[in-house]
XYZ file of C-alpha atoms in Angstrom:
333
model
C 15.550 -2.115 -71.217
C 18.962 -3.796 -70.920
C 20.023 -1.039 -73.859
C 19.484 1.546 -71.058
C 21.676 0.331 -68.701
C 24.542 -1.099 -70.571
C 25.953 -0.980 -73.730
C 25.638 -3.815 -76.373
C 28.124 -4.757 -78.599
C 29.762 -7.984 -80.141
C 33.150 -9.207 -80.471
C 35.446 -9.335 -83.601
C 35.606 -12.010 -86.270
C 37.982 -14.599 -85.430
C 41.316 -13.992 -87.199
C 42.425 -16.200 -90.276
C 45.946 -17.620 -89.867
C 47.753 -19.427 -87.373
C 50.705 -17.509 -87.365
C 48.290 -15.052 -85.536
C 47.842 -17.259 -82.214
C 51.549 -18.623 -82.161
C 53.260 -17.395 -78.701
C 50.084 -15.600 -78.081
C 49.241 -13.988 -75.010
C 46.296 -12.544 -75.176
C 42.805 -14.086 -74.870
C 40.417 -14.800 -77.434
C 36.977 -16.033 -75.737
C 34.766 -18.441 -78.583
C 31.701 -19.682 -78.018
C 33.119 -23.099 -76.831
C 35.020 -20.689 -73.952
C 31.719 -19.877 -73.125
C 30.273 -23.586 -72.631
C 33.170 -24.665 -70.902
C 31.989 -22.586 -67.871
C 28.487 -22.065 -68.797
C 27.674 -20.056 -66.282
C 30.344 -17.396 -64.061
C 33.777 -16.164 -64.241
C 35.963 -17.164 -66.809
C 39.600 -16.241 -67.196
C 40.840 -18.112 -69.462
C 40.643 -19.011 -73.413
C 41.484 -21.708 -75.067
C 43.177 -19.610 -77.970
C 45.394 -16.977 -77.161
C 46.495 -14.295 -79.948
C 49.703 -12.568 -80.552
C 50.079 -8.799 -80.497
C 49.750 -9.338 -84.435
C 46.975 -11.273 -84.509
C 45.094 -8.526 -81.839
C 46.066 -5.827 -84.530
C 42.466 -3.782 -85.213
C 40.805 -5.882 -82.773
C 38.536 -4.015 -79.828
C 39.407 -5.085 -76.447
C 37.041 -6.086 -73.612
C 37.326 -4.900 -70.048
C 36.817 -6.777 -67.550
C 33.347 -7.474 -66.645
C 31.935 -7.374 -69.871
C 29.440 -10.023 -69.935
C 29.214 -12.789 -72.682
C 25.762 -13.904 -74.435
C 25.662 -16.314 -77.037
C 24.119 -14.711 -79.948
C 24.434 -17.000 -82.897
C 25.022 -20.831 -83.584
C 23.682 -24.009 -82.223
C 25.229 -23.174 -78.908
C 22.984 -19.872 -78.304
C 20.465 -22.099 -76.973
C 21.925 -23.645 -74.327
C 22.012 -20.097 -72.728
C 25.091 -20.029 -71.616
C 26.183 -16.716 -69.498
C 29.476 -15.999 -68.577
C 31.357 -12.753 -67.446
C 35.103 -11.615 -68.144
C 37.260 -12.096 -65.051
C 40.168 -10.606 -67.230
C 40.220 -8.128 -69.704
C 40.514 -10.237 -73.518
C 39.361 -9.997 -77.191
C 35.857 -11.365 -78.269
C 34.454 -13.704 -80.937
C 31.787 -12.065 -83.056
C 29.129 -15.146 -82.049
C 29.141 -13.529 -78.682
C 27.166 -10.615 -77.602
C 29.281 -7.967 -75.525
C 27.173 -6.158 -72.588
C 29.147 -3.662 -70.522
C 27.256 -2.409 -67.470
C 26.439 1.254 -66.655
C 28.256 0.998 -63.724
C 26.372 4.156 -62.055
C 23.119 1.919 -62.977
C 23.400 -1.888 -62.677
C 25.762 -3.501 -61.175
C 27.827 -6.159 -63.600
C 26.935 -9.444 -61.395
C 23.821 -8.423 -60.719
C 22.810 -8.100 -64.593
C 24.952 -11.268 -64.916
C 22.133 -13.607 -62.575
C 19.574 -11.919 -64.414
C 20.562 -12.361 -67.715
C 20.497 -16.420 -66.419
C 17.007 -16.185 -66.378
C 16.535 -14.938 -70.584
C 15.927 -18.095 -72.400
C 17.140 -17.802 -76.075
C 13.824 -19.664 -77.384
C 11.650 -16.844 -76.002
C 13.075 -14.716 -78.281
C 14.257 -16.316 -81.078
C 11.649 -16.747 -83.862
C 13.325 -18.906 -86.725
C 14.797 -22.052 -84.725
C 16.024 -23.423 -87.337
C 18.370 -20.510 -88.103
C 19.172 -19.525 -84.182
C 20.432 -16.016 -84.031
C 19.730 -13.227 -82.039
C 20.554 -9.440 -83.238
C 21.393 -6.531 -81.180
C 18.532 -4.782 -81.138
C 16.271 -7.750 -79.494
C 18.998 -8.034 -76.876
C 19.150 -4.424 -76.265
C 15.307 -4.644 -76.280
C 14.866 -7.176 -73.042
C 13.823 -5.869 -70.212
C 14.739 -6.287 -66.637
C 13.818 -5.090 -62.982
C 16.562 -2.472 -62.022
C 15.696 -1.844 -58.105
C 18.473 1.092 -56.123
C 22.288 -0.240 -56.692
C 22.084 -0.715 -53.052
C 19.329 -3.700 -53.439
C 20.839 -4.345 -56.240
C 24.217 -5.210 -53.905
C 21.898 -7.087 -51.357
C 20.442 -8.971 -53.984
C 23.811 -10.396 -55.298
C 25.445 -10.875 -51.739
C 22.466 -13.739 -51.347
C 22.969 -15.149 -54.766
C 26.645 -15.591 -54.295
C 26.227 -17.282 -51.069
C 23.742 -19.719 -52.761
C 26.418 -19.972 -55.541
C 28.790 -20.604 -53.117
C 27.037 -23.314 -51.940
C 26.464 -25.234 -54.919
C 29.951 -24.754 -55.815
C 30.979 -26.796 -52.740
C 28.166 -29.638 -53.512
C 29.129 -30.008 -56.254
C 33.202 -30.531 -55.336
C 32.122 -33.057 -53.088
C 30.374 -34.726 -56.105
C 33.268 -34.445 -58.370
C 34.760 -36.346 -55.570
C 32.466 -39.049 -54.937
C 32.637 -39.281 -58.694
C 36.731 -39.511 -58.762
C 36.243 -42.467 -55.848
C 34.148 -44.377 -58.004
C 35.625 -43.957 -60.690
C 38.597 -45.806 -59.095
C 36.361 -48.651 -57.767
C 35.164 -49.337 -61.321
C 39.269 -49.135 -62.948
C 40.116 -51.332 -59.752
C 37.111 -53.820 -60.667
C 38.076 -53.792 -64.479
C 41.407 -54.718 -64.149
C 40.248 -57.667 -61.610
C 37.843 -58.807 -64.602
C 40.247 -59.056 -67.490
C 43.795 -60.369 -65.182
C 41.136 -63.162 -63.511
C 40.105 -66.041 -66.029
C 37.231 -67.964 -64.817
C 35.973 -71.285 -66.069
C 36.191 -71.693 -70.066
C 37.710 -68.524 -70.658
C 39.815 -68.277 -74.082
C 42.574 -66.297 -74.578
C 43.075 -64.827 -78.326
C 44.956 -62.329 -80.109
C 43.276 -59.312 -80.659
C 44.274 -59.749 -84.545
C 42.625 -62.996 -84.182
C 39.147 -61.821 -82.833
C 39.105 -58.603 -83.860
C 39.454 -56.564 -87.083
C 41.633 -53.603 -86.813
C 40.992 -50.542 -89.415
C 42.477 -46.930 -89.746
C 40.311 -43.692 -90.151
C 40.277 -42.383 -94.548
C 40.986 -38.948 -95.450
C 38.350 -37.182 -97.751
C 37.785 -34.468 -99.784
C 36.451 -31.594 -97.526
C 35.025 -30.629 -100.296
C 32.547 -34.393 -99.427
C 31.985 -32.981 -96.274
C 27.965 -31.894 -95.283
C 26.239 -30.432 -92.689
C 24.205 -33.551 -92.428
C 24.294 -36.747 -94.023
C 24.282 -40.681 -93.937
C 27.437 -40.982 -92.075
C 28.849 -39.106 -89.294
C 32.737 -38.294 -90.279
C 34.568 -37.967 -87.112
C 37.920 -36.680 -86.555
C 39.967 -37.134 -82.839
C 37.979 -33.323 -81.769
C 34.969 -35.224 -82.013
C 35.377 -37.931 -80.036
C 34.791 -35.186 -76.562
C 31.015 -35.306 -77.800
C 29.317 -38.457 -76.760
C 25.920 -39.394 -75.685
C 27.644 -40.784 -72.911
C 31.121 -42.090 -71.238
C 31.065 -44.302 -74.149
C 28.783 -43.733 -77.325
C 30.130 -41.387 -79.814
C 27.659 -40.055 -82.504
C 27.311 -36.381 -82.262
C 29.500 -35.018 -85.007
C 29.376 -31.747 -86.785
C 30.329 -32.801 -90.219
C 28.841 -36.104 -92.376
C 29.309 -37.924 -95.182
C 26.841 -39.937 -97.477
C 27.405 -43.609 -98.245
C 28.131 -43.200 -102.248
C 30.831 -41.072 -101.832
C 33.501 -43.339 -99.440
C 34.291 -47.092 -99.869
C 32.814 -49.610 -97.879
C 36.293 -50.495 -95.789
C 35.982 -46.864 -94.703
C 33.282 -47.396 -92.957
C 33.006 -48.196 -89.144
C 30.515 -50.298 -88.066
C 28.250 -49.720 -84.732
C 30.337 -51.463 -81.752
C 33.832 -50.614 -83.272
C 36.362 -48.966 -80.198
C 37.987 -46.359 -81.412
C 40.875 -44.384 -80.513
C 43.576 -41.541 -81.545
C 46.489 -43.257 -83.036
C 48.631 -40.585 -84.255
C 50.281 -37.257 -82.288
C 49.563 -35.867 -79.062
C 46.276 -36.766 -79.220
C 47.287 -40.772 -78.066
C 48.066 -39.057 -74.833
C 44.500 -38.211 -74.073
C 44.222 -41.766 -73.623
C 40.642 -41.558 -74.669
C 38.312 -44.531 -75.839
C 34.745 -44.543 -77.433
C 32.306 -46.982 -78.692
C 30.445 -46.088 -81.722
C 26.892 -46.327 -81.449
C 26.174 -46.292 -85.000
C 27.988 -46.744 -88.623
C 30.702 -43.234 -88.645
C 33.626 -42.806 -90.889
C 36.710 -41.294 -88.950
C 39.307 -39.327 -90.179
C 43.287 -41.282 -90.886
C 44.011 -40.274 -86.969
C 41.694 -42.325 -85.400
C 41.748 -46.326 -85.478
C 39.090 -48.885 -85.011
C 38.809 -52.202 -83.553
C 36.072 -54.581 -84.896
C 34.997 -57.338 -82.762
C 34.262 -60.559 -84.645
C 30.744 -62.256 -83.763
C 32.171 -64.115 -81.419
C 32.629 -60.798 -78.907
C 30.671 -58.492 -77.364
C 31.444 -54.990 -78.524
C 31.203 -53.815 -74.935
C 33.478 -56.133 -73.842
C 36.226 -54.895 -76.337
C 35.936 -51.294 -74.729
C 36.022 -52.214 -71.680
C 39.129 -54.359 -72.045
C 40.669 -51.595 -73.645
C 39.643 -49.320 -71.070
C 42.104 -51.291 -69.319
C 45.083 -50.353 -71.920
C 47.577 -47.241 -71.490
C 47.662 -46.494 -75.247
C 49.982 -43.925 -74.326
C 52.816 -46.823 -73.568
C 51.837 -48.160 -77.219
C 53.177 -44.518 -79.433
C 55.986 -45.478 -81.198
C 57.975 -41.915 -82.272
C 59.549 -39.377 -80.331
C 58.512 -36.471 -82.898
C 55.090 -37.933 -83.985
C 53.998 -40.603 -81.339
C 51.700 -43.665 -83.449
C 50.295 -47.100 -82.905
C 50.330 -48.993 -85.096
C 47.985 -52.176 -86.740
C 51.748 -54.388 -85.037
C 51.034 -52.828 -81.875
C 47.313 -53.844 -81.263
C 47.250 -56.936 -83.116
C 49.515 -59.522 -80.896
C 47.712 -58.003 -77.826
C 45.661 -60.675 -75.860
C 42.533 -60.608 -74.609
């Protein structure tokens, strides 16, 4: 059993406070850490804590191999190993390898192969305790096979790796071909184009601020805020959210219809420069704005011509950069 070779663990709860990650240097590996490789090395977190904040907290070594344990995200099976020594949250699982009986990659590509469902039995409530991880088993063949086992894998990783570079590349090219053949759509008029004002065609209207206290796990209306808006269905749908509101409890102005662009319009988040369409009614949060198209447009067509817009030129406000209703509304399209 996996118990026998290595021992099982889990990380710390995340500390409370942001003074406790300010100027922080060391790592502190969530869940979302986790899915942002999904599968391999990782070295780096996205929040770091100070030495106060790592106060009481157990320390990772190296190697120590991450397993989602609780959460939505422990089935997507992500598997991911420490390429630096860092602090833990308590959703992950911590295995540690018996050096003198596994070796840490190897139980690393088998671990890949445990699917979450198979041994969780409430889906509803996906969690996984120690004991059931500690309980899996797996083949454990001479550390020497072992070695030989992981020198092919590699090379197959390896492989993939470089496949999948020259995607990301062929991906970047096109992606260049379709800005190129955007801007030639919206800078060429053709025969009985009209040119408007945005604030002519279009109805522009700023995210609301609720109570959290209106805020449900599920609901009539997704309530997006600018964090959101990196979970789509695809380049250009948003309607995954994490928190929802029901219809009684917001006015009907602070509700965004299906079709309405959206974008940050406050802080650093404007420099993201990031776009979505919403695929279905959502309130968003006072940082986001919308554009409504009138009848008379396409709501694909308003994306796409602000696909074509730097928003980042629009931020007015060197200490808090924001656009404004004045700077959408004379725009022409």
């Amino acid at each position: 059993s996996l118990g026998d070779v290595a021992a099982i663990g889990a990380g710390n709860s995340a500390p409370q406070g942001e003074e406790l990650f300010v100027d922080g240097m060391h790592p502190f590996f969530r869940t979302s850490d986790a899915g942002r490789i999904r599968f391999g090395d990782i070295y780096k977190s996205s929040d770091n804590l100070n030495e106060q904040g790592v106060k009481g907290l157990r320390r990772f070594p190296k190697g120590t191999i991450l397993f989602p344990k609780s959460g939505a995200s422990t089935f997507l099976n992500h598997r991911v190993m420490l390429g630096v020594d860092g602090y833990v949250s308590s959703h992950l699982a911590t295995i540690v390898a018996d050096k003198s009986k596994v070796h840490e990659r190897y139980l690393l590509y088998f671990l890949s192969t445990i699917s979450a469902q198979d041994l969780i039995q409430d889906h509803a409530y996906p969690s996984l305790n120690l004991p059931i991880i500690s309980a899996i088993q797996l083949p454990c063949p001479p550390l020497a096979e072992q070695l030989r086992i992981v020198a092919i894998l590699d090379e197959v990783f390896e492989g993939i790796a470089a496949a999948a570079a020259n995607a990301e590349k062929n991906l970047a090219n096109a992606r260049e071909l379709f800005k190129s053949y955007l801007q030639s759509v919206f800078t060429t008029k053709g025969e009985g184009w009209a040119e408007k004002k945005i604030g002519e065609c279009c109805t522009l209207r700023s995210g609301t601020t609720v109570d959290a206290s209106l805020e449900k796990p599920s609901g009539e209306l997704p309530y997006l805020k600018v964090a959101d808006m990196n979970n789509a269905g695809n380049e250009t749908e948003v309607f995954n959210s994490s928190r929802f509101l029901n219809k009684a409890d917001v006015g009907k102005n602070a509700v965004l219809p299906a079709g309405t662009t959206i974008f940050p319009k406050r802080g650093g988040a404007i420099l993201t420069n990031k776009k979505r369409l919403t695929a279905v009614p959502i309130c968003a949060d006072l940082n986001i704005m919308g554009v409504i198209p009138s009848q008379r447009l396409l709501p694909k067509l308003v994306y796409f011509y602000f696909l074509n817009v730097d928003m980042r030129v629009l931020g007015s406000g060197s200490t808090l950069p924001q656009i404004n209703n004045y700077d959408i509304e004379p725009m022409r399209i």
